[in-house]
Amino acid sequence: MNRLGILISGRGSNFEAIADSIDEGRLDAEIAIVISNNPHAKGLRKAKARGLKAVCIRSRAMEREAYDRLVVATLRKEEVDLVCLAGFMRLLSAYFVGEYPNRILNIHPSLLPSFPGLEAQVQALEHGVKHSGCTVHFVDEHLDAGPIICQAVVPVLDTDNEDALAARILKEEHRIYTEAVRLVLSNRFRIEGRRVLRTP
Ligand code: GAR
């Protein structure tokens, strides 16, 4: 069975969507561990309530690679095959990325490469785009970069504020994260340059 390690910093709704997909038989995997860098993350409580192993490894005041070494050691101990960043608001070091080549995914609430970083939905509104969406991509050591696995598009309506747009995007995030995890676990893809191409 494929063992997922899910990294969160907050609410954890993308983690819950993946957990629901597993529970409902739409994803053939198990969640080995949920790790939060933030002790107050609501997602940690949700993971524990589901009976999953969930731990906080605090990142405050820690040097990036030293922190990542702790996280990787924990993932290794749990025999994690695939790492899913789900609202994990930290850059990974080259060390972490090198430990799980093409085995770390991230979800971001914009159509990358537009609007990387914080408050992607606000950036989209301020820029005036007519469509936005979300992206699941492989993680490298750069911010919201790495080859793109799945994207979904949503309209930006004239009546939108940040919350309305974020809610429309979040619904798609919950759908495509499972799709991306399924594709990567199936190994039915190859990467050519930046392109993730499906193979039969
Ligand atoms: C999600 O919208 C996710 O795309 C975003 O944080 C939110 C976490 O929500 N991630 C990023 O912006 C990463 N750059 P969640 O904790 O409910 O899954």
mmCIF file of C-alpha atoms and ligand atoms in Angstrom:
data_model
loop_
_atom_site.group_PDB
_atom_site.id
_atom_site.type_symbol
_atom_site.label_atom_id
_atom_site.label_comp_id
_atom_site.label_asym_id
_atom_site.label_seq_id
_atom_site.Cartn_x
_atom_site.Cartn_y
_atom_site.Cartn_z
ATOM 1 C CA MET A 1 0.000 0.000 0.000
ATOM 2 C CA ASN A 2 1.269 3.476 -0.875
ATOM 3 C CA ARG A 3 2.027 5.475 2.236
ATOM 4 C CA LEU A 4 1.394 9.222 2.171
ATOM 5 C CA GLY A 5 2.987 11.832 4.404
ATOM 6 C CA ILE A 6 0.912 15.005 4.512
ATOM 7 C CA LEU A 7 2.438 18.308 5.595
ATOM 8 C CA ILE A 8 0.169 21.116 6.727
ATOM 9 C CA SER A 9 0.347 24.498 8.439
ATOM 10 C CA GLY A 10 -3.292 25.371 9.013
ATOM 11 C CA ARG A 11 -6.896 24.436 8.311
ATOM 12 C CA GLY A 12 -6.139 21.163 6.550
ATOM 13 C CA SER A 13 -9.075 21.005 4.131
ATOM 14 C CA ASN A 14 -6.888 19.591 1.343
ATOM 15 C CA PHE A 15 -5.624 16.954 3.750
ATOM 16 C CA GLU A 16 -9.254 16.093 4.579
ATOM 17 C CA ALA A 17 -10.146 15.853 0.893
ATOM 18 C CA ILE A 18 -7.346 13.325 0.370
ATOM 19 C CA ALA A 19 -8.395 11.405 3.494
ATOM 20 C CA ASP A 20 -12.012 11.350 2.230
ATOM 21 C CA SER A 21 -10.872 10.056 -1.175
ATOM 22 C CA ILE A 22 -9.055 7.210 0.563
ATOM 23 C CA ASP A 23 -11.975 6.442 2.888
ATOM 24 C CA GLU A 24 -14.395 6.432 -0.049
ATOM 25 C CA GLY A 25 -12.201 4.124 -2.144
ATOM 26 C CA ARG A 26 -11.235 6.726 -4.751
ATOM 27 C CA LEU A 27 -7.546 6.609 -3.887
ATOM 28 C CA ASP A 28 -5.549 3.488 -3.221
ATOM 29 C CA ALA A 29 -3.240 4.714 -0.469
ATOM 30 C CA GLU A 30 -3.006 5.201 3.259
ATOM 31 C CA ILE A 31 -2.023 8.237 5.274
ATOM 32 C CA ALA A 32 1.038 7.235 7.280
ATOM 33 C CA ILE A 33 1.427 10.560 9.066
ATOM 34 C CA VAL A 34 0.268 14.168 9.119
ATOM 35 C CA ILE A 35 2.932 16.671 10.146
ATOM 36 C CA SER A 36 2.313 20.315 10.972
ATOM 37 C CA ASN A 37 4.959 22.945 11.558
ATOM 38 C CA ASN A 38 2.379 24.948 13.474
ATOM 39 C CA PRO A 39 1.112 23.617 16.809
ATOM 40 C CA HIS A 40 -2.177 25.502 16.422
ATOM 41 C CA ALA A 41 -3.038 24.057 12.994
ATOM 42 C CA LYS A 42 -6.700 23.032 12.941
ATOM 43 C CA GLY A 43 -5.744 20.242 10.546
ATOM 44 C CA LEU A 44 -3.746 18.527 13.304
ATOM 45 C CA ARG A 45 -6.855 18.171 15.451
ATOM 46 C CA LYS A 46 -8.856 16.953 12.456
ATOM 47 C CA ALA A 47 -6.217 14.306 11.695
ATOM 48 C CA LYS A 48 -6.185 13.075 15.285
ATOM 49 C CA ALA A 49 -9.990 12.955 15.330
ATOM 50 C CA ARG A 50 -9.813 10.640 12.307
ATOM 51 C CA GLY A 51 -7.499 8.357 14.250
ATOM 52 C CA LEU A 52 -4.484 9.198 12.108
ATOM 53 C CA LYS A 53 -0.960 9.646 13.366
ATOM 54 C CA ALA A 54 -0.482 13.410 13.559
ATOM 55 C CA VAL A 55 2.463 15.293 15.017
ATOM 56 C CA CYS A 56 3.693 18.833 15.286
ATOM 57 C CA ILE A 57 7.325 19.510 14.445
ATOM 58 C CA ARG A 58 7.738 23.175 15.257
ATOM 59 C CA SER A 59 9.636 25.201 12.715
ATOM 60 C CA ARG A 60 9.908 28.445 14.650
ATOM 61 C CA ALA A 61 13.473 29.769 14.919
ATOM 62 C CA MET A 62 14.871 26.702 13.180
ATOM 63 C CA GLU A 63 17.294 26.852 10.299
ATOM 64 C CA ARG A 64 15.663 25.506 7.116
ATOM 65 C CA GLU A 65 17.768 22.427 6.471
ATOM 66 C CA ALA A 66 17.980 21.443 10.142
ATOM 67 C CA TYR A 67 14.185 21.534 10.256
ATOM 68 C CA ASP A 68 13.854 19.566 7.038
ATOM 69 C CA ARG A 69 16.210 16.875 8.368
ATOM 70 C CA LEU A 70 13.846 16.346 11.302
ATOM 71 C CA VAL A 71 10.847 16.110 8.997
ATOM 72 C CA VAL A 72 12.558 13.732 6.559
ATOM 73 C CA ALA A 73 13.692 11.493 9.427
ATOM 74 C CA THR A 74 10.077 11.323 10.626
ATOM 75 C CA LEU A 75 8.780 10.552 7.120
ATOM 76 C CA ARG A 76 11.413 7.827 6.679
ATOM 77 C CA LYS A 77 10.507 6.273 10.014
ATOM 78 C CA GLU A 78 6.902 6.052 8.822
ATOM 79 C CA GLU A 79 8.042 4.585 5.480
ATOM 80 C CA VAL A 80 6.368 7.342 3.486
ATOM 81 C CA ASP A 81 6.478 6.937 -0.318
ATOM 82 C CA LEU A 82 4.839 10.208 -1.362
ATOM 83 C CA VAL A 83 4.867 13.584 0.392
ATOM 84 C CA CYS A 84 1.876 15.899 -0.108
ATOM 85 C CA LEU A 85 2.202 19.534 0.891
ATOM 86 C CA ALA A 86 -1.314 20.686 1.721
ATOM 87 C CA GLY A 87 -1.180 24.302 2.792
ATOM 88 C CA PHE A 88 2.338 23.798 4.173
ATOM 89 C CA MET A 89 3.614 27.350 4.126
ATOM 90 C CA ARG A 90 7.357 26.745 3.979
ATOM 91 C CA LEU A 91 9.921 26.410 1.247
ATOM 92 C CA LEU A 92 11.719 23.072 1.209
ATOM 93 C CA SER A 93 15.510 22.849 1.215
ATOM 94 C CA ALA A 94 17.474 21.183 -1.599
ATOM 95 C CA TYR A 95 18.220 18.444 0.940
ATOM 96 C CA PHE A 96 14.505 17.606 1.413
ATOM 97 C CA VAL A 97 13.794 17.750 -2.336
ATOM 98 C CA GLY A 98 16.781 15.477 -3.027
ATOM 99 C CA GLU A 99 15.537 12.898 -0.533
ATOM 100 C CA TYR A 100 12.227 12.416 -2.398
ATOM 101 C CA PRO A 101 12.900 13.046 -6.101
ATOM 102 C CA ASN A 102 9.594 13.535 -7.966
ATOM 103 C CA ARG A 103 7.853 12.300 -4.863
ATOM 104 C CA ILE A 104 6.769 15.619 -3.309
ATOM 105 C CA LEU A 105 3.598 17.385 -4.485
ATOM 106 C CA ASN A 106 2.190 20.797 -3.640
ATOM 107 C CA ILE A 107 -1.138 22.486 -4.279
ATOM 108 C CA HIS A 108 -1.381 26.200 -4.955
ATOM 109 C CA PRO A 109 -4.518 28.346 -5.420
ATOM 110 C CA SER A 110 -3.666 29.921 -8.784
ATOM 111 C CA LEU A 111 -2.864 28.931 -12.330
ATOM 112 C CA LEU A 112 0.903 28.830 -11.949
ATOM 113 C CA PRO A 113 3.180 30.418 -12.990
ATOM 114 C CA SER A 114 0.770 33.288 -12.283
ATOM 115 C CA PHE A 115 0.532 34.489 -8.707
ATOM 116 C CA PRO A 116 2.957 32.336 -6.707
ATOM 117 C CA GLY A 117 3.449 33.016 -3.008
ATOM 118 C CA LEU A 118 1.018 34.304 -0.430
ATOM 119 C CA GLU A 119 -2.586 35.401 -1.034
ATOM 120 C CA ALA A 120 -2.751 34.091 -4.590
ATOM 121 C CA GLN A 121 -6.496 34.805 -4.750
ATOM 122 C CA VAL A 122 -5.976 38.465 -3.766
ATOM 123 C CA GLN A 123 -3.210 38.738 -6.352
ATOM 124 C CA ALA A 124 -5.607 37.383 -9.007
ATOM 125 C CA LEU A 125 -8.345 39.886 -8.068
ATOM 126 C CA GLU A 126 -5.912 42.797 -7.974
ATOM 127 C CA HIS A 127 -4.477 41.861 -11.359
ATOM 128 C CA GLY A 128 -7.953 41.708 -12.851
ATOM 129 C CA VAL A 129 -7.698 38.276 -14.477
ATOM 130 C CA LYS A 130 -10.974 36.803 -15.716
ATOM 131 C CA HIS A 131 -10.019 33.221 -14.894
ATOM 132 C CA SER A 132 -7.991 31.752 -12.086
ATOM 133 C CA GLY A 133 -7.772 28.289 -10.590
ATOM 134 C CA CYS A 134 -5.388 25.915 -8.896
ATOM 135 C CA THR A 135 -2.327 23.857 -9.653
ATOM 136 C CA VAL A 136 -0.800 20.649 -8.317
ATOM 137 C CA HIS A 137 2.891 20.435 -9.131
ATOM 138 C CA PHE A 138 6.061 18.599 -8.225
ATOM 139 C CA VAL A 139 8.072 20.458 -5.629
ATOM 140 C CA ASP A 140 11.578 21.767 -6.067
ATOM 141 C CA GLU A 141 13.427 24.160 -3.797
ATOM 142 C CA HIS A 142 11.873 27.231 -5.439
ATOM 143 C CA LEU A 143 8.599 28.880 -4.482
ATOM 144 C CA ASP A 144 5.516 27.282 -6.106
ATOM 145 C CA ALA A 145 7.665 26.016 -8.973
ATOM 146 C CA GLY A 146 8.344 22.546 -10.372
ATOM 147 C CA PRO A 147 6.632 20.621 -13.191
ATOM 148 C CA ILE A 148 2.842 20.954 -13.311
ATOM 149 C CA ILE A 149 0.759 17.791 -12.870
ATOM 150 C CA CYS A 150 -2.862 19.053 -12.880
ATOM 151 C CA GLN A 151 -4.661 22.379 -13.119
ATOM 152 C CA ALA A 152 -8.286 23.451 -12.896
ATOM 153 C CA VAL A 153 -9.743 26.739 -14.113
ATOM 154 C CA VAL A 154 -12.509 28.788 -12.475
ATOM 155 C CA PRO A 155 -14.056 32.080 -13.628
ATOM 156 C CA VAL A 156 -13.441 35.294 -11.696
ATOM 157 C CA LEU A 157 -16.824 37.015 -11.387
ATOM 158 C CA ASP A 158 -17.406 40.764 -11.200
ATOM 159 C CA THR A 159 -19.074 40.244 -7.828
ATOM 160 C CA ASP A 160 -16.164 38.265 -6.345
ATOM 161 C CA ASN A 161 -14.309 39.200 -3.222
ATOM 162 C CA GLU A 162 -11.367 37.226 -1.874
ATOM 163 C CA ASP A 163 -13.549 34.784 0.073
ATOM 164 C CA ALA A 164 -15.890 34.011 -2.813
ATOM 165 C CA LEU A 165 -13.039 33.408 -5.238
ATOM 166 C CA ALA A 166 -11.076 31.356 -2.694
ATOM 167 C CA ALA A 167 -14.115 29.142 -2.044
ATOM 168 C CA ARG A 168 -14.636 28.514 -5.775
ATOM 169 C CA ILE A 169 -10.958 27.625 -6.190
ATOM 170 C CA LEU A 170 -10.856 25.469 -3.034
ATOM 171 C CA LYS A 171 -13.609 23.213 -4.354
ATOM 172 C CA GLU A 172 -11.435 22.471 -7.386
ATOM 173 C CA GLU A 173 -8.330 22.035 -5.202
ATOM 174 C CA HIS A 174 -10.078 19.267 -3.314
ATOM 175 C CA ARG A 175 -10.913 17.525 -6.572
ATOM 176 C CA ILE A 176 -7.588 17.790 -8.405
ATOM 177 C CA TYR A 177 -5.291 16.919 -5.496
ATOM 178 C CA THR A 178 -6.699 13.393 -5.458
ATOM 179 C CA GLU A 179 -6.370 13.196 -9.255
ATOM 180 C CA ALA A 180 -2.724 14.241 -9.100
ATOM 181 C CA VAL A 181 -1.872 11.832 -6.281
ATOM 182 C CA ARG A 182 -3.561 9.020 -8.200
ATOM 183 C CA LEU A 183 -1.571 9.792 -11.349
ATOM 184 C CA VAL A 184 1.761 9.976 -9.540
ATOM 185 C CA LEU A 185 1.119 6.776 -7.595
ATOM 186 C CA SER A 186 0.189 5.000 -10.829
ATOM 187 C CA ASN A 187 3.617 5.924 -12.267
ATOM 188 C CA ARG A 188 1.857 6.466 -15.613
ATOM 189 C CA PHE A 189 3.718 9.635 -16.509
ATOM 190 C CA ARG A 190 7.082 10.852 -17.636
ATOM 191 C CA ILE A 191 8.678 14.246 -17.223
ATOM 192 C CA GLU A 192 10.136 15.955 -20.282
ATOM 193 C CA GLY A 193 11.695 19.257 -19.343
ATOM 194 C CA ARG A 194 8.912 20.934 -17.394
ATOM 195 C CA ARG A 195 6.150 18.859 -18.976
ATOM 196 C CA VAL A 196 4.465 16.021 -17.128
ATOM 197 C CA LEU A 197 3.192 13.716 -19.867
ATOM 198 C CA ARG A 198 0.771 10.857 -19.304
ATOM 199 C CA THR A 199 1.852 7.437 -20.508
ATOM 200 C CA PRO A 200 -0.468 4.508 -21.261
HETATM 201 C C1 GAR B 1 -4.975 26.144 0.049
HETATM 202 O O1 GAR B 1 -5.753 27.068 -0.662
HETATM 203 C C2 GAR B 1 -3.659 25.879 -0.666
HETATM 204 O O2 GAR B 1 -3.781 25.877 -2.053
HETATM 205 C C3 GAR B 1 -2.822 27.042 -0.190
HETATM 206 O O3 GAR B 1 -3.140 27.169 1.171
HETATM 207 C C4 GAR B 1 -4.499 26.736 1.375
HETATM 208 C C5 GAR B 1 -4.486 25.711 2.479
HETATM 209 O O4 GAR B 1 -5.800 25.333 2.807
HETATM 210 N N1 GAR B 1 -1.428 26.816 -0.411
HETATM 211 C C6 GAR B 1 -0.568 27.753 -0.823
HETATM 212 O O5 GAR B 1 -0.879 28.913 -0.976
HETATM 213 C C7 GAR B 1 0.841 27.251 -1.073
HETATM 214 N N2 GAR B 1 1.633 28.253 -1.703
HETATM 215 P P1 GAR B 1 -6.082 24.001 3.612
HETATM 216 O O6 GAR B 1 -5.166 24.061 4.857
HETATM 217 O O7 GAR B 1 -7.521 24.080 3.978
HETATM 218 O O8 GAR B 1 -5.744 22.844 2.728
#
